[in-house]
Amino acid sequence: MRVSTLPLALLAVACAGACAAPPAPVQNAVGPEAATSPDSTVTLSGSGEFTDDDTSAIAYNRKLAPKGAQASVTVESSGDETRTSLVAEGLLPDRRYGVHLHTNPCGKKPDDSGPHYQHHPGKINPESEVWLDIRTDDQGAGRSTARNDWALDPAKLPRSLVIHAKPTTPKGPEAGMAGDRIACVTLEKAQ
């Protein structure tokens, strides 16, 4: 099979030194969906020791999130999957806590973080929300991971992780409820 060299010759003449680098890709050429491809990756993270006034990692209840308690969370989303990991330390030992991603950043008041982040609005279950309940060990440390079969929408990202006083109620009229908000970590998008 013979391949024509004409297209290459025409490209070389047309560039004449002006094509040193390929042009930058066009963003939003067709609309918002053109900017997010299945290959794009979104990474969010947040961490810190829970303080009484720094909203990047704030404690609302010092009995359940004692001084020195801290958490680190990472959310990675690409293709059609989102993985969320949590490591917490310094909480009460041998205790269960409910943990969820929320829509707004942490604030001075527990409710500032808004409702649970839902991929499918109105659906209150671990398939639509990110539930990361933990059981702490005898040192007050706990780890949790969640995997969801959907990618984050870059236009509507979760903005915080909230630790609740009770484990998450899995079903029934109280589904998704986990008691008072005791601590919060604000999530930032990785650059």
Short mmCIF file of C-alpha atoms in Angstrom, two decimals:
data_model
loop_
_atom_site.label_atom_id
_atom_site.label_comp_id
_atom_site.label_asym_id
_atom_site.label_seq_id
_atom_site.Cartn_x
_atom_site.Cartn_y
_atom_site.Cartn_z
CA MET A 1 0.00 0.00 0.00
CA ARG A 2 1.38 3.38 -0.98
CA VAL A 3 0.88 6.37 1.34
CA SER A 4 0.74 9.84 -0.15
CA THR A 5 3.25 12.36 1.19
CA LEU A 6 1.26 15.29 -0.17
CA PRO A 7 -0.57 16.10 3.11
CA LEU A 8 2.76 16.23 4.97
CA ALA A 9 4.32 18.46 2.30
CA LEU A 10 1.34 20.84 2.41
CA LEU A 11 1.54 21.00 6.22
CA ALA A 12 5.24 21.81 6.09
CA VAL A 13 4.67 24.63 3.58
CA ALA A 14 1.69 26.03 5.50
CA CYS A 15 3.56 26.13 8.78
CA ALA A 16 6.81 27.62 7.49
CA GLY A 17 8.15 27.94 11.03
CA ALA A 18 4.92 29.22 12.58
CA CYS A 19 3.84 25.77 13.79
CA ALA A 20 6.55 25.16 16.38
CA ALA A 21 4.00 23.76 18.83
CA PRO A 22 0.58 22.28 18.24
CA PRO A 23 -2.30 24.61 19.00
CA ALA A 24 -3.90 24.43 22.45
CA PRO A 25 -7.08 22.38 22.62
CA VAL A 26 -10.30 24.33 22.31
CA GLN A 27 -12.33 24.34 25.56
CA ASN A 28 -16.13 24.26 25.59
CA ALA A 29 -16.25 24.04 21.81
CA VAL A 30 -19.64 22.35 21.82
CA GLY A 31 -20.91 23.21 25.30
CA PRO A 32 -20.13 22.35 28.91
CA GLU A 33 -20.10 18.62 28.21
CA ALA A 34 -17.19 19.06 25.79
CA ALA A 35 -14.94 20.20 28.65
CA THR A 36 -15.40 16.96 30.59
CA SER A 37 -14.23 13.84 28.90
CA PRO A 38 -14.35 10.34 30.32
CA ASP A 39 -10.56 10.55 30.63
CA SER A 40 -10.58 13.71 32.78
CA THR A 41 -9.68 13.31 36.43
CA VAL A 42 -10.94 15.37 39.36
CA THR A 43 -9.08 15.16 42.66
CA LEU A 44 -10.26 16.78 45.89
CA SER A 45 -8.52 16.66 49.25
CA GLY A 46 -8.63 18.11 52.71
CA SER A 47 -6.92 17.47 56.01
CA GLY A 48 -6.01 18.92 59.34
CA GLU A 49 -6.32 18.83 63.07
CA PHE A 50 -9.79 19.88 64.17
CA THR A 51 -9.69 23.32 65.77
CA ASP A 52 -12.39 25.50 67.27
CA ASP A 53 -12.15 28.28 64.70
CA ASP A 54 -10.31 27.27 61.48
CA THR A 55 -12.98 26.19 59.00
CA SER A 56 -10.54 24.12 56.93
CA ALA A 57 -10.83 21.51 59.74
CA ILE A 58 -13.22 22.46 62.51
CA ALA A 59 -14.66 20.66 65.56
CA TYR A 60 -18.23 21.38 66.63
CA ASN A 61 -18.31 18.91 69.53
CA ARG A 62 -15.16 18.52 71.65
CA LYS A 63 -16.58 15.56 73.55
CA LEU A 64 -16.79 13.46 70.35
CA ALA A 65 -13.90 15.12 68.46
CA PRO A 66 -11.38 15.79 71.28
CA LYS A 67 -8.44 18.16 71.07
CA GLY A 68 -5.81 16.56 68.82
CA ALA A 69 -8.37 14.75 66.64
CA GLN A 70 -7.62 15.03 62.93
CA ALA A 71 -8.67 13.69 59.56
CA SER A 72 -7.43 13.44 56.00
CA VAL A 73 -9.67 12.78 53.00
CA THR A 74 -8.99 12.26 49.30
CA VAL A 75 -11.59 12.06 46.53
CA GLU A 76 -10.44 10.88 43.09
CA SER A 77 -12.86 10.76 40.20
CA SER A 78 -12.14 9.67 36.63
CA GLY A 79 -13.93 7.82 33.87
CA ASP A 80 -17.10 6.58 35.48
CA GLU A 81 -15.80 5.93 38.99
CA THR A 82 -15.20 7.95 42.17
CA ARG A 83 -13.04 6.66 45.03
CA THR A 84 -13.02 8.37 48.41
CA SER A 85 -10.62 7.59 51.25
CA LEU A 86 -10.66 8.79 54.84
CA VAL A 87 -8.14 8.43 57.66
CA ALA A 88 -9.11 9.81 61.09
CA GLU A 89 -7.14 9.84 64.33
CA GLY A 90 -7.69 11.06 67.88
CA LEU A 91 -11.45 10.44 67.97
CA LEU A 92 -13.06 8.51 70.80
CA PRO A 93 -11.88 4.89 70.94
CA ASP A 94 -14.10 1.94 69.99
CA ARG A 95 -16.90 4.12 68.62
CA ARG A 96 -18.89 4.31 65.36
CA TYR A 97 -19.25 7.61 63.51
CA GLY A 98 -21.28 8.43 60.41
CA VAL A 99 -19.28 10.23 57.71
CA HIS A 100 -20.49 11.81 54.45
CA LEU A 101 -19.47 14.26 51.75
CA HIS A 102 -21.46 17.52 51.86
CA THR A 103 -22.24 20.22 49.28
CA ASN A 104 -20.73 23.34 50.92
CA PRO A 105 -17.43 24.17 52.63
CA CYS A 106 -17.24 23.94 56.41
CA GLY A 107 -18.23 27.03 58.35
CA LYS A 108 -18.46 28.29 61.91
CA LYS A 109 -21.86 26.60 62.31
CA PRO A 110 -22.39 22.86 61.75
CA ASP A 111 -25.15 23.42 59.15
CA ASP A 112 -22.92 25.66 57.00
CA SER A 113 -21.67 22.57 55.14
CA GLY A 114 -25.11 22.09 53.60
CA PRO A 115 -26.81 18.78 52.81
CA HIS A 116 -25.19 15.51 51.77
CA TYR A 117 -23.64 15.56 48.31
CA GLN A 118 -25.91 13.52 46.01
CA HIS A 119 -24.91 12.38 42.55
CA HIS A 120 -28.55 11.54 41.84
CA PRO A 121 -30.52 14.38 43.50
CA GLY A 122 -33.18 13.11 45.88
CA LYS A 123 -31.66 9.63 46.19
CA ILE A 124 -30.55 8.96 49.78
CA ASN A 125 -28.41 5.84 49.64
CA PRO A 126 -24.74 4.86 49.36
CA GLU A 127 -25.06 4.54 45.58
CA SER A 128 -25.96 8.24 45.18
CA GLU A 129 -24.13 9.68 48.20
CA VAL A 130 -20.65 9.02 49.57
CA TRP A 131 -20.95 7.22 52.92
CA LEU A 132 -17.67 6.66 54.80
CA ASP A 133 -18.80 5.51 58.26
CA ILE A 134 -15.94 4.45 60.51
CA ARG A 135 -15.45 2.40 63.66
CA THR A 136 -12.46 3.65 65.61
CA ASP A 137 -9.95 1.30 67.18
CA ASP A 138 -8.78 1.41 70.80
CA GLN A 139 -6.59 4.41 69.94
CA GLY A 140 -9.42 6.42 68.32
CA ALA A 141 -8.19 5.87 64.75
CA GLY A 142 -10.39 4.80 61.86
CA ARG A 143 -10.14 4.33 58.10
CA SER A 144 -12.77 4.08 55.43
CA THR A 145 -13.07 3.97 51.65
CA ALA A 146 -16.01 4.21 49.28
CA ARG A 147 -16.25 3.49 45.58
CA ASN A 148 -19.11 4.89 43.53
CA ASP A 149 -19.88 3.94 39.93
CA TRP A 150 -20.12 7.52 38.66
CA ALA A 151 -17.80 10.45 38.03
CA LEU A 152 -18.06 13.77 39.82
CA ASP A 153 -19.58 16.62 37.86
CA PRO A 154 -16.83 19.30 37.73
CA ALA A 155 -19.54 21.98 37.85
CA LYS A 156 -21.04 20.57 41.07
CA LEU A 157 -18.36 19.16 43.37
CA PRO A 158 -18.68 18.17 47.04
CA ARG A 159 -17.01 20.82 49.21
CA SER A 160 -16.60 19.12 52.60
CA LEU A 161 -16.48 15.92 54.59
CA VAL A 162 -18.58 15.85 57.77
CA ILE A 163 -18.17 13.47 60.70
CA HIS A 164 -21.46 12.79 62.49
CA ALA A 165 -22.19 11.64 66.05
CA LYS A 166 -23.92 8.38 65.07
CA PRO A 167 -23.57 5.73 62.37
CA THR A 168 -25.61 6.28 59.22
CA THR A 169 -29.11 4.81 59.21
CA PRO A 170 -29.09 2.65 56.06
CA LYS A 171 -32.84 2.32 55.32
CA GLY A 172 -36.32 3.47 56.16
CA PRO A 173 -37.66 6.97 56.82
CA GLU A 174 -34.43 7.91 58.63
CA ALA A 175 -32.16 6.69 55.80
CA GLY A 176 -28.99 8.75 55.57
CA MET A 177 -29.39 10.29 59.01
CA ALA A 178 -26.31 10.13 61.25
CA GLY A 179 -26.93 12.51 64.13
CA ASP A 180 -25.29 15.83 64.94
CA ARG A 181 -22.35 17.15 62.95
CA ILE A 182 -19.32 16.95 65.22
CA ALA A 183 -16.44 17.88 62.86
CA CYS A 184 -15.85 19.03 59.29
CA VAL A 185 -12.99 19.13 56.76
CA THR A 186 -13.20 21.51 53.79
CA LEU A 187 -12.27 19.95 50.42
CA GLU A 188 -10.13 21.75 47.86
CA LYS A 189 -9.64 20.84 44.21
CA ALA A 190 -6.10 19.70 43.41
CA GLN A 191 -4.33 21.82 40.82
#
